[in-house]
Coordinates of C-alpha atoms in Angstrom, one line a residue:
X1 CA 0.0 0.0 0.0
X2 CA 1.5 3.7 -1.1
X3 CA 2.2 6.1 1.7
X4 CA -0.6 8.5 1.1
X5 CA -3.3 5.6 1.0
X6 CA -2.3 4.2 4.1
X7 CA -2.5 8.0 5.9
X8 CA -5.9 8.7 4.2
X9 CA -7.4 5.4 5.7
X10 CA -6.2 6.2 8.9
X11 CA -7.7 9.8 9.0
X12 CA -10.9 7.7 7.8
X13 CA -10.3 5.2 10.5
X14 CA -10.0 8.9 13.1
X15 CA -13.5 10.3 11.4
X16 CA -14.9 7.0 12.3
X17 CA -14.0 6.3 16.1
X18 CA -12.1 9.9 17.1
X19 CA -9.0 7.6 18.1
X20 CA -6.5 5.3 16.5
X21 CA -4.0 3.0 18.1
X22 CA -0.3 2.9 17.0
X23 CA 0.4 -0.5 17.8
X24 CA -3.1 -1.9 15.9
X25 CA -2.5 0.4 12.4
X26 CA 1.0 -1.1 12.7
X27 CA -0.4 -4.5 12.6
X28 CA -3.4 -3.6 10.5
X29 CA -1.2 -1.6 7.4
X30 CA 1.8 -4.7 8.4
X31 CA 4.3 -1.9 8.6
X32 CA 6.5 -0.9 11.6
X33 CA 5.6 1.1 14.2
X34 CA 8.3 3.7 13.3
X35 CA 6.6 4.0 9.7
X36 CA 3.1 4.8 11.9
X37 CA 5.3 7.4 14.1
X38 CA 6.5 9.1 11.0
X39 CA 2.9 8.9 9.4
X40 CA 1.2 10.4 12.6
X41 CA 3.9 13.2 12.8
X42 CA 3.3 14.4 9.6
X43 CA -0.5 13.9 9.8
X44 CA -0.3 16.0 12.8
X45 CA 2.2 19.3 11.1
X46 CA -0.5 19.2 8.8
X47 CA -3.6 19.5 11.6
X48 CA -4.9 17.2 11.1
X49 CA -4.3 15.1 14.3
X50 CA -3.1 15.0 18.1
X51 CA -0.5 12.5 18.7
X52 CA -1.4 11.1 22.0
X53 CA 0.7 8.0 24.2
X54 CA 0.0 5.4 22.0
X55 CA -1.5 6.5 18.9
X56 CA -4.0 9.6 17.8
X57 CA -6.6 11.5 18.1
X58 CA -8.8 14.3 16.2
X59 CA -11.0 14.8 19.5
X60 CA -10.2 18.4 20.3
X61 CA -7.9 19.0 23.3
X62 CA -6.9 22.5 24.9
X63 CA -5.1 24.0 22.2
X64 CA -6.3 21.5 19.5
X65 CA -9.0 21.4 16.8
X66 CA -8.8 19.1 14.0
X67 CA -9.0 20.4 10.3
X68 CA -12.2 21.3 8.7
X69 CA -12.6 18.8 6.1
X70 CA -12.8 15.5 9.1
X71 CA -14.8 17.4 11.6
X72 CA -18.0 18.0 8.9
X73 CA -17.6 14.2 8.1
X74 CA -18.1 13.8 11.8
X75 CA -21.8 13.6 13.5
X76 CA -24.1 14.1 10.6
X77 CA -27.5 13.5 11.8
X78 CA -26.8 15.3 15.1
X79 CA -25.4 18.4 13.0
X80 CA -29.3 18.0 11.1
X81 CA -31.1 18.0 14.1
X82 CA -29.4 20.6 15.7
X83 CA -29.6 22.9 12.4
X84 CA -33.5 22.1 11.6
X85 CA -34.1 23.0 15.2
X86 CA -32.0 26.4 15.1
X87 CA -34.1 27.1 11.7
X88 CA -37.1 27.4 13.9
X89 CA -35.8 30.6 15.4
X90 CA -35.4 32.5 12.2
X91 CA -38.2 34.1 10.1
X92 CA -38.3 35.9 6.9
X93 CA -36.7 39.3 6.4
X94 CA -34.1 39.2 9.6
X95 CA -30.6 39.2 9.4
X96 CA -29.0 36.5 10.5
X97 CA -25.1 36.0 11.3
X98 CA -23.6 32.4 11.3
X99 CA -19.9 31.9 12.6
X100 CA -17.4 29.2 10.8
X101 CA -17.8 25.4 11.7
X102 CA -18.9 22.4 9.9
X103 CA -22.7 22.7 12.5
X104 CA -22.9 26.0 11.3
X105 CA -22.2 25.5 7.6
X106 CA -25.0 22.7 7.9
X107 CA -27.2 25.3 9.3
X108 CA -26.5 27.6 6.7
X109 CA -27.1 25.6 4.0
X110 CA -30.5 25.3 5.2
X111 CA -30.7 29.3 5.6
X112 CA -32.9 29.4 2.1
X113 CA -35.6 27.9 3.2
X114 CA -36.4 31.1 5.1
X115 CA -35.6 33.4 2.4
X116 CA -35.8 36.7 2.0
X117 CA -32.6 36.7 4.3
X118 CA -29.6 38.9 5.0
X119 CA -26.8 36.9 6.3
X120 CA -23.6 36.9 7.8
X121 CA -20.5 35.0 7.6
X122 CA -17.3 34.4 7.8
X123 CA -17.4 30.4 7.0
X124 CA -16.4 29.6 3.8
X125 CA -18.9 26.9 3.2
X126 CA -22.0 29.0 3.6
X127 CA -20.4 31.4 1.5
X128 CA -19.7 28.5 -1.2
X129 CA -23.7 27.4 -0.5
X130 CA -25.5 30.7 -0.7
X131 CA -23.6 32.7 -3.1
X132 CA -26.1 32.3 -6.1
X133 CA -29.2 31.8 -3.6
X134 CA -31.9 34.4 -4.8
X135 CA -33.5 36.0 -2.0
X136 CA -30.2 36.1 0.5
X137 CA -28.3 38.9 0.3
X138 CA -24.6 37.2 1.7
X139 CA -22.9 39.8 3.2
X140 CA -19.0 37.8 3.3
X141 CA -16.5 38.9 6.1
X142 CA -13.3 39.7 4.6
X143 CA -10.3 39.1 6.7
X144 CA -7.3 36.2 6.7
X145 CA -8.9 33.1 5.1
X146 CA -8.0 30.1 7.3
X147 CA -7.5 26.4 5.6
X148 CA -8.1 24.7 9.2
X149 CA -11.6 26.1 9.7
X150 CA -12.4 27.2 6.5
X151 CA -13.6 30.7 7.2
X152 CA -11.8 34.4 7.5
X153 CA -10.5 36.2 10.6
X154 CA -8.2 38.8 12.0
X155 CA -8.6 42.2 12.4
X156 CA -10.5 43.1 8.9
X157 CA -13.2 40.6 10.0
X158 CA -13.6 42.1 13.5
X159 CA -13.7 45.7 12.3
X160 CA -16.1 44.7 9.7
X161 CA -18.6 43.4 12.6
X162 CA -18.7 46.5 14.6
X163 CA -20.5 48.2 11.3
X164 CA -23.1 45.4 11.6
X165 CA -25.9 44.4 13.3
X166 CA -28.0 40.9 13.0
X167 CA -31.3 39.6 14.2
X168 CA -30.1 36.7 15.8
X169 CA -26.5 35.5 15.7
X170 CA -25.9 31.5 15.8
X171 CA -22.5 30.5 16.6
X172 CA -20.6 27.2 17.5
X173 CA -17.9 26.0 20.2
X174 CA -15.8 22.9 20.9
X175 CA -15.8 23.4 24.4
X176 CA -17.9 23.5 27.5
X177 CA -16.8 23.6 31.4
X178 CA -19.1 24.0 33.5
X179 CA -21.2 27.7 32.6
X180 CA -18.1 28.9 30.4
X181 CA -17.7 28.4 26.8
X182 CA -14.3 28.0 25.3
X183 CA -12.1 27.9 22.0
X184 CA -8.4 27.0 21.6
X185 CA -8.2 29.6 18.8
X186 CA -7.2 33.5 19.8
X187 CA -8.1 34.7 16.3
X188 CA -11.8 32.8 16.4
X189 CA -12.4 34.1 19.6
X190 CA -12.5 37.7 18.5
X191 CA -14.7 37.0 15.6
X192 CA -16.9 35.7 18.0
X193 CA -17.0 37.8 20.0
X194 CA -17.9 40.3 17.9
X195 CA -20.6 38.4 16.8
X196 CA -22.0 38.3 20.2
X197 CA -21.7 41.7 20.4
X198 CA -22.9 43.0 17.0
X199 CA -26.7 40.4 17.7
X200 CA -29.9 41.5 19.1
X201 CA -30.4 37.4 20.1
X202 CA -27.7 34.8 20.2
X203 CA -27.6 30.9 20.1
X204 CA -24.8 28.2 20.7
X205 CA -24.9 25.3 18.6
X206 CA -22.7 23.0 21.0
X207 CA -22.7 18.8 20.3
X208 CA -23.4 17.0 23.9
X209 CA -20.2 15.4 23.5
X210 CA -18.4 18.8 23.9
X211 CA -20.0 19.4 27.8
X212 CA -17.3 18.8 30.4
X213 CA -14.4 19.9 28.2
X214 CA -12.1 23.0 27.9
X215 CA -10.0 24.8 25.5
X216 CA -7.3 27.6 26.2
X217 CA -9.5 30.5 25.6
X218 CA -12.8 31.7 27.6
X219 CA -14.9 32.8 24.6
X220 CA -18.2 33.5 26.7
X221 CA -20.8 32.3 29.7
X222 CA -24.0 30.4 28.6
X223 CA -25.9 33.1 30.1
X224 CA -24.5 35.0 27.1
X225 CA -26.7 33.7 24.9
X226 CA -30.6 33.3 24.4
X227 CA -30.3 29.6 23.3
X228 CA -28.2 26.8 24.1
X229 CA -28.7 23.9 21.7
X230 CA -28.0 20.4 21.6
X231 CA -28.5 17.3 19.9
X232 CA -29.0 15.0 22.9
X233 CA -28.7 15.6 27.0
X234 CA -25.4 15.4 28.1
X235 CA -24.9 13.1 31.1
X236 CA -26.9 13.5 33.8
X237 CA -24.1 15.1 36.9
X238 CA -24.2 17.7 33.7
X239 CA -27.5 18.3 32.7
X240 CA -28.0 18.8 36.4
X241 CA -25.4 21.3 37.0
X242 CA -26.8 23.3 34.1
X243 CA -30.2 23.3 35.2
X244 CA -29.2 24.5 39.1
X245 CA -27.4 26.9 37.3
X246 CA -30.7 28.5 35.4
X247 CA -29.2 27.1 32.1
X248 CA -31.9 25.8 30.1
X249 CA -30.7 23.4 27.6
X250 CA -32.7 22.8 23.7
X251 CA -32.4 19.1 22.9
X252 CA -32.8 18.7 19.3
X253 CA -35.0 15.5 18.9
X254 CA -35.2 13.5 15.6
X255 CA -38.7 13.3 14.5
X256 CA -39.6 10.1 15.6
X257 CA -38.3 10.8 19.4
X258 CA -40.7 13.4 19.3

């Protein structure tokens, strides 16, 4: 098996449990483990990883996110859910801003169906999906385009948002510890940020997987925002500290659960 075959089925194998042992893709590819090492190493330069003892992982850790391209392979029908049931709090004619993210650029995609819009964005993918849309007027953050999540931030992005103001503002986050939000990423944080700030009504779009978990940077408190959610409750010593807390969580239901 070539070199970049063997990498691309382990990044398949990492979209498809979140964790790969060395010791198993050694046997499994009947290479050494060295071989593994150096393909995990460069795997990782590129972001696409986090070595851990023993293998990898693209499970985000403190000042980790994997690339773009596995994480909206990951958790399709909970990204649905949680999209159709964020749709339910827009109506036609608002303005609606949408960070980057693969569960927002699910949720943007769906954006049309509401039309006559105005949105928001600096995610890549909803600018890809709404660019020819009739009916949305795409108003496209400028700024430094980012390969790793696909959207455009830095300082042209943040001044652009304190010119603009949005109905509703739906935004994403990879961690959650206890009421605080986080994000390993200083740049992303600031576009947030100003999001948060530039929105009349704000909702986090945050997978139940991502409760009990923090990143280097405190983006915001759940308090902060209108609408928390989710696509299924997160364990129970969780959903209980939340709800002492006064946060109400939205569990995102498929239809038949409902």
């Amino acid at each position: 098996m070539k070199r970049d075959e063997r990498r691309q089925q382990i990044i398949d194998l990492l979209v498809e449990s979140g964790v790969v042992d060395l010791e198993e893709l050694a046997l499994r590819f009947d290479v050494s483990k060295m071989t593994i090492h150096r393909d995990l190493d460069e795997l990782e330069a590129a972001g696409l990883l986090r070595k851990v003892r023993g293998g990898a992982t693209i499970e985000a850790g403190m000042q980790f996110e994997s690339d773009f391209r596995l994480r909206e392979r990951q958790g399709g029908q909970g990204k649905e859910r949680m999209a159709e049931q964020a749709l339910t709090l827009v109506e036609p004619g608002m303005t609606v801003m949408v960070n980057d993210g693969s569960m927002a650029a699910v949720l943007g995609k769906l954006l049309p169906s509401k039309k006559p819009l105005t949105v928001i964005t600096n995610n890549a993918a909803i600018m890809e999906a709404l660019k020819f849309e009739n009916g949305i007027d795409l108003i496209a953050l400028g700024g430094e385009y980012s390969a790793k999540y696909n959207g455009y931030f830095g300082v042209l992005a943040e001044q652009n948002l304190t010119s603009l103001r949005a109905d509703i503002a739906f935004l994403s986050s990879p961690a959650v510890s206890g009421t605080q939000v986080f994000h390993m990423d200083a740049d992303v944080v600031r576009v947030k940020k100003a999001m948060l700030s530039a929105a009349v009504k704000t909702c986090l779009l945050v997978n139940h997987t991502r409760f009990d978990r923090v990143a280097l940077h405190v983006l915001a408190d759940l308090e902060d925002f209108d609408w928390v959610i989710t696509d299924q409750v997160p364990e129970s010593a969780i959903a209980e500290h939340l709800s002492n807390a006064g946060i109400q969580l939205t569990i995102a239901r498929s239809p038949e659960a409902t």
